Each structure stands twice: as structure tokens, then as C-alpha cells.
């Protein structure tokens, strides 16, 4: 929780109401509205239960989720290139 509030890390993506930060140690924090943060948490759990690979979420709070950073290609750029 302390690292979430500290604002540390590299901002990867920023929108008007959302921010995705990459933290040291292979972690990320997505800050968003509280209902969306809970929905992200629930959807990630549903994928995991069904055996569908997804980044593992470690914590969820009012307006944020934190999890393991996974290196992957930018899906939008990948699709656009095809």
C-alpha cells in the first residue's frame, strides 16, 4: 500500500482518470475509479480460475490494483501491423 501511494515508478500509460505505473521489482499499479478497479480484480480472478494465463494480481484497494508486470508486445501495435 505504501508503494501504491508513493507515486514511484515509471508511468506507462495515462488517461484522464487512469494511470498505469511500472514499479521496481517487476510490479505494476493501475490507478482508476473504484468500481473499475474491483471489476479488474474480479475478471483477473475469473480468468485464473478457468486456467487462462493472465498477470497475477496481488492486491486491490479503493481505486487501484497491483500485480506482477509481464513483458508482452503492445496488442494495439501488434494488431495494427497485421
mmCIF file of C-alpha atoms in Angstrom:
data_model
loop_
_atom_site.group_PDB
_atom_site.id
_atom_site.type_symbol
_atom_site.label_atom_id
_atom_site.label_comp_id
_atom_site.label_asym_id
_atom_site.label_seq_id
_atom_site.Cartn_x
_atom_site.Cartn_y
_atom_site.Cartn_z
ATOM 1 C CA UNK A 1 0.000 0.000 0.000
ATOM 2 C CA UNK A 2 2.880 2.334 0.769
ATOM 3 C CA UNK A 3 4.380 1.836 -2.718
ATOM 4 C CA UNK A 4 0.979 2.475 -4.331
ATOM 5 C CA UNK A 5 0.581 5.813 -2.592
ATOM 6 C CA UNK A 6 4.187 6.882 -3.058
ATOM 7 C CA UNK A 7 3.731 7.631 -6.761
ATOM 8 C CA UNK A 8 7.060 5.959 -7.540
ATOM 9 C CA UNK A 9 7.693 4.089 -10.748
ATOM 10 C CA UNK A 10 7.568 4.804 -14.452
ATOM 11 C CA UNK A 11 4.229 5.987 -15.842
ATOM 12 C CA UNK A 12 3.477 3.678 -18.765
ATOM 13 C CA UNK A 13 0.038 4.941 -19.693
ATOM 14 C CA UNK A 14 -2.006 7.910 -18.529
ATOM 15 C CA UNK A 15 -5.588 8.833 -19.337
ATOM 16 C CA UNK A 16 -7.853 11.403 -17.752
ATOM 17 C CA UNK A 17 -8.990 9.094 -14.926
ATOM 18 C CA UNK A 18 -6.451 6.271 -15.100
ATOM 19 C CA UNK A 19 -2.738 5.752 -14.708
ATOM 20 C CA UNK A 20 -0.598 2.634 -15.137
ATOM 21 C CA UNK A 21 2.769 2.647 -13.369
ATOM 22 C CA UNK A 22 5.564 0.106 -13.567
ATOM 23 C CA UNK A 23 7.290 -0.313 -10.214
ATOM 24 C CA UNK A 24 10.736 -1.697 -9.458
ATOM 25 C CA UNK A 25 10.778 -5.410 -8.703
ATOM 26 C CA UNK A 26 8.521 -6.487 -11.556
ATOM 27 C CA UNK A 27 5.285 -4.984 -10.258
ATOM 28 C CA UNK A 28 2.633 -2.630 -11.617
ATOM 29 C CA UNK A 29 -0.106 -0.431 -10.191
ATOM 30 C CA UNK A 30 -3.175 0.636 -12.131
ATOM 31 C CA UNK A 31 -4.999 3.581 -10.615
ATOM 32 C CA UNK A 32 -8.591 4.022 -11.751
ATOM 33 C CA UNK A 33 -12.091 4.552 -10.408
ATOM 34 C CA UNK A 34 -13.055 2.237 -7.523
ATOM 35 C CA UNK A 35 -15.743 0.253 -9.391
ATOM 36 C CA UNK A 36 -13.395 -0.392 -12.316
ATOM 37 C CA UNK A 37 -10.561 -1.494 -10.004
ATOM 38 C CA UNK A 38 -12.878 -4.049 -8.414
ATOM 39 C CA UNK A 39 -14.036 -5.248 -11.847
ATOM 40 C CA UNK A 40 -10.404 -5.712 -12.955
ATOM 41 C CA UNK A 41 -9.736 -7.750 -9.802
ATOM 42 C CA UNK A 42 -12.821 -9.926 -10.306
ATOM 43 C CA UNK A 43 -12.125 -10.520 -14.007
ATOM 44 C CA UNK A 44 -8.493 -11.472 -13.363
ATOM 45 C CA UNK A 45 -9.628 -13.952 -10.714
ATOM 46 C CA UNK A 46 -12.230 -15.419 -13.100
ATOM 47 C CA UNK A 47 -9.572 -15.931 -15.790
ATOM 48 C CA UNK A 48 -7.201 -17.553 -13.295
ATOM 49 C CA UNK A 49 -9.870 -19.950 -12.011
ATOM 50 C CA UNK A 50 -10.510 -21.044 -15.585
ATOM 51 C CA UNK A 51 -6.803 -21.639 -16.238
ATOM 52 C CA UNK A 52 -6.411 -18.707 -18.654
ATOM 53 C CA UNK A 53 -2.985 -17.066 -18.271
ATOM 54 C CA UNK A 54 -3.178 -13.503 -17.021
ATOM 55 C CA UNK A 55 -0.878 -11.286 -14.942
ATOM 56 C CA UNK A 56 -1.256 -12.254 -11.299
ATOM 57 C CA UNK A 57 -2.882 -9.533 -9.226
ATOM 58 C CA UNK A 58 -1.549 -9.189 -5.704
ATOM 59 C CA UNK A 59 -3.700 -6.505 -4.109
ATOM 60 C CA UNK A 60 -6.715 -4.316 -4.729
ATOM 61 C CA UNK A 61 -7.778 -1.168 -2.942
ATOM 62 C CA UNK A 62 -10.211 1.675 -3.395
ATOM 63 C CA UNK A 63 -9.323 2.869 -6.877
ATOM 64 C CA UNK A 64 -6.249 0.728 -7.624
ATOM 65 C CA UNK A 65 -4.989 -2.781 -8.371
ATOM 66 C CA UNK A 66 -1.424 -4.042 -8.138
ATOM 67 C CA UNK A 67 0.150 -7.096 -9.684
ATOM 68 C CA UNK A 68 3.094 -8.705 -11.416
ATOM 69 C CA UNK A 69 4.400 -6.966 -14.537
ATOM 70 C CA UNK A 70 4.519 -9.250 -17.588
ATOM 71 C CA UNK A 71 6.606 -8.312 -20.630
ATOM 72 C CA UNK A 72 4.459 -8.613 -23.736
ATOM 73 C CA UNK A 73 4.037 -6.866 -27.069
ATOM 74 C CA UNK A 74 1.669 -3.914 -27.287
ATOM 75 C CA UNK A 75 -1.514 -5.590 -28.521
ATOM 76 C CA UNK A 76 -2.736 -2.499 -30.383
ATOM 77 C CA UNK A 77 0.569 -2.140 -32.260
ATOM 78 C CA UNK A 78 0.641 -5.866 -32.988
ATOM 79 C CA UNK A 79 -2.867 -5.870 -34.495
ATOM 80 C CA UNK A 80 -2.246 -2.611 -36.374
ATOM 81 C CA UNK A 81 0.859 -4.113 -38.025
ATOM 82 C CA UNK A 82 -1.136 -7.037 -39.457
#
